[in-house]
Coordinates of C-alpha atoms in Angstrom, one line a residue:
T747 CA 0.0 0.0 0.0
A748 CA 2.8 2.4 0.9
I749 CA 4.5 1.8 -2.4
V750 CA 1.3 2.4 -4.4
V751 CA 0.8 5.7 -2.6
A752 CA 4.4 6.8 -3.1
R753 CA 4.2 6.0 -6.8
F754 CA 0.9 8.0 -7.1
F755 CA 2.8 11.0 -5.7
K756 CA 5.6 10.3 -8.2
I757 CA 8.3 9.6 -5.5
P758 CA 11.4 8.1 -7.1
S759 CA 11.9 4.3 -6.7
E760 CA 15.2 4.9 -5.0
K761 CA 13.6 7.0 -2.3
I762 CA 10.8 4.4 -1.8
Q763 CA 13.4 1.7 -1.4
Q764 CA 15.4 3.7 1.1
A765 CA 12.3 4.5 3.2
I766 CA 11.4 0.8 3.3
E767 CA 14.9 -0.2 4.2
N768 CA 15.0 2.3 7.1
Y769 CA 11.6 1.5 8.5
F770 CA 11.6 0.3 12.1
P771 CA 8.3 -1.0 13.5
Q772 CA 7.0 0.5 16.7
N773 CA 3.9 0.4 18.9
N774 CA 4.1 -3.4 19.7
R775 CA 4.0 -4.3 16.0
S776 CA 6.7 -6.8 14.9
Q777 CA 9.4 -5.1 17.0
L778 CA 12.6 -7.1 17.4
I779 CA 14.1 -6.1 20.7
E780 CA 17.3 -7.4 22.3
I781 CA 17.7 -7.4 26.1
K782 CA 20.6 -8.9 27.8
N783 CA 21.2 -12.3 26.0
N784 CA 17.6 -12.7 24.8
T785 CA 15.8 -11.6 21.6
Y786 CA 12.1 -10.6 21.7
L787 CA 9.8 -10.5 18.8
L788 CA 7.0 -8.2 20.2
D789 CA 3.8 -8.4 18.1
A790 CA 1.2 -7.6 20.7
Y791 CA -0.9 -4.9 19.1
N792 CA -3.5 -7.2 17.6
A793 CA -4.2 -10.9 17.3
N794 CA -6.5 -13.0 15.3
P795 CA -6.2 -16.6 14.1
E796 CA -4.5 -15.8 10.8
S797 CA -2.0 -13.3 12.3
M798 CA -1.2 -15.8 15.1
K799 CA -0.5 -18.6 12.5
Q800 CA 1.7 -16.3 10.5
A801 CA 3.7 -15.1 13.5
L802 CA 4.2 -18.6 14.9
T803 CA 5.3 -20.0 11.5
Y804 CA 7.7 -17.1 11.0
F805 CA 9.1 -17.4 14.6
A806 CA 9.6 -21.1 14.2
Q807 CA 11.8 -20.5 11.2
M808 CA 14.0 -17.9 12.9
P809 CA 17.6 -19.0 13.4
A810 CA 17.7 -19.7 17.2
T811 CA 18.6 -22.6 19.4
R812 CA 15.8 -21.9 22.0
R813 CA 12.4 -20.5 21.2
I814 CA 9.6 -19.6 23.7
A815 CA 6.2 -18.4 22.5
I816 CA 4.3 -16.2 24.9
L817 CA 0.8 -16.2 23.5
G818 CA -2.0 -14.0 24.7
D819 CA -5.7 -14.5 24.1
M820 CA -7.2 -13.5 20.8
L821 CA -10.1 -11.3 22.0
E822 CA -13.5 -10.8 20.4
L823 CA -13.7 -14.2 18.6
G824 CA -17.1 -14.9 20.1
D825 CA -18.4 -18.5 19.5
Y826 CA -15.2 -19.4 17.7
S827 CA -12.9 -18.6 20.6
E828 CA -12.5 -22.1 22.1
K829 CA -11.9 -23.7 18.7
E830 CA -9.4 -21.1 17.5
H831 CA -7.4 -21.0 20.7
N832 CA -7.1 -24.8 20.6
T833 CA -6.0 -24.7 16.9
I834 CA -3.3 -22.1 17.6
L835 CA -2.0 -24.0 20.6
Q836 CA -1.8 -27.2 18.5
L837 CA 0.1 -25.3 15.8
A838 CA 2.6 -24.0 18.4
V839 CA 3.1 -27.5 19.8
D840 CA 3.5 -29.0 16.3
L841 CA 6.2 -26.4 15.4
G842 CA 8.4 -27.8 18.1
L843 CA 8.9 -24.7 20.2
H844 CA 10.9 -25.2 23.4
K845 CA 8.2 -23.8 25.6
I846 CA 4.8 -22.2 25.2
W847 CA 3.5 -19.8 27.8
L848 CA -0.2 -18.9 27.5
V849 CA -1.7 -15.7 29.0
G850 CA -5.5 -15.1 29.4
D851 CA -8.8 -16.8 30.1
A852 CA -9.3 -18.3 26.6
F853 CA -6.0 -20.0 26.5
A854 CA -6.5 -21.2 30.0
K855 CA -9.4 -23.3 28.7
T856 CA -7.5 -25.0 26.0
I857 CA -7.4 -28.8 26.2
H858 CA -3.8 -29.6 25.0
Q859 CA -1.5 -30.7 27.9
S860 CA 2.3 -30.8 27.8
E861 CA 5.3 -30.2 30.0
K862 CA 6.2 -27.4 27.5
I863 CA 3.0 -25.5 28.2
K864 CA 2.3 -23.1 31.2
R865 CA -0.8 -21.1 31.6
F866 CA -1.2 -17.7 33.3
G867 CA -4.4 -15.7 34.0
N868 CA -2.7 -12.4 33.1
V869 CA 0.6 -10.9 32.3
Y870 CA 1.3 -10.0 35.9
E871 CA 1.1 -13.7 36.9
L872 CA 3.5 -14.5 34.2
K873 CA 5.9 -11.7 35.3
R874 CA 5.8 -12.9 39.0
W875 CA 6.5 -16.5 37.9
Y876 CA 9.2 -15.5 35.5
Q877 CA 11.3 -13.8 38.2
G878 CA 12.4 -17.2 39.4
Q879 CA 13.3 -18.4 35.9
Q880 CA 16.7 -18.4 34.1
E881 CA 16.4 -18.0 30.3
S882 CA 19.3 -16.8 28.2
N883 CA 20.3 -17.0 24.6
T884 CA 16.6 -17.5 23.9
H885 CA 14.2 -16.0 21.3
F886 CA 10.8 -15.1 22.6
L887 CA 7.7 -14.4 20.5
L888 CA 5.1 -12.2 22.3
K889 CA 1.9 -12.4 20.4
G890 CA -1.6 -11.5 21.6
S891 CA -4.5 -9.0 21.5
R892 CA -3.8 -5.5 22.7
G893 CA -6.0 -6.0 25.8
I894 CA -3.7 -8.7 27.2
E895 CA -0.8 -6.2 27.4
L896 CA 2.1 -8.6 26.7
E897 CA 4.4 -5.7 26.3
K898 CA 4.4 -5.3 30.1
F899 CA 6.4 -8.5 30.3
I900 CA 9.2 -7.2 28.1
L901 CA 9.2 -3.7 29.7
E902 CA 9.8 -5.3 33.1
E903 CA 12.4 -7.6 31.7
G904 CA 14.3 -4.6 30.4
K905 CA 14.5 -3.1 33.9
S906 CA 15.9 -6.1 35.7

């Protein structure tokens, strides 16, 4: 879309390419953040089944030895919520991620059980639990609806 608009205004191709190369995502949208020895892919502005699938698939292909997905509820799915949350969790398990941490009421109701999976009612429960954990040289995906506030996990991590 940005390229089409730029071409409409007759912006030279070189300037379009330069702008795209210099773009840095913000506002919890596909931000790659490094803190200490860990890398965080923060994509917590919005979540729906398709964006979750895409984020998980991309994350699983990133070059990393350890991958942990922190998945927050997809809000406003209505009658499809239970089915879609179970589908996303199954995909995360199938992708072979090292650990999967789930945040929110909808993910709490998912049926899949595994030693890899931990469930938390909200991001504050996750933060309290995580204080006793040691994770380094790990890639984290933080993906969930805006209302789950997953960015609060990473903001706290940056302070410690």
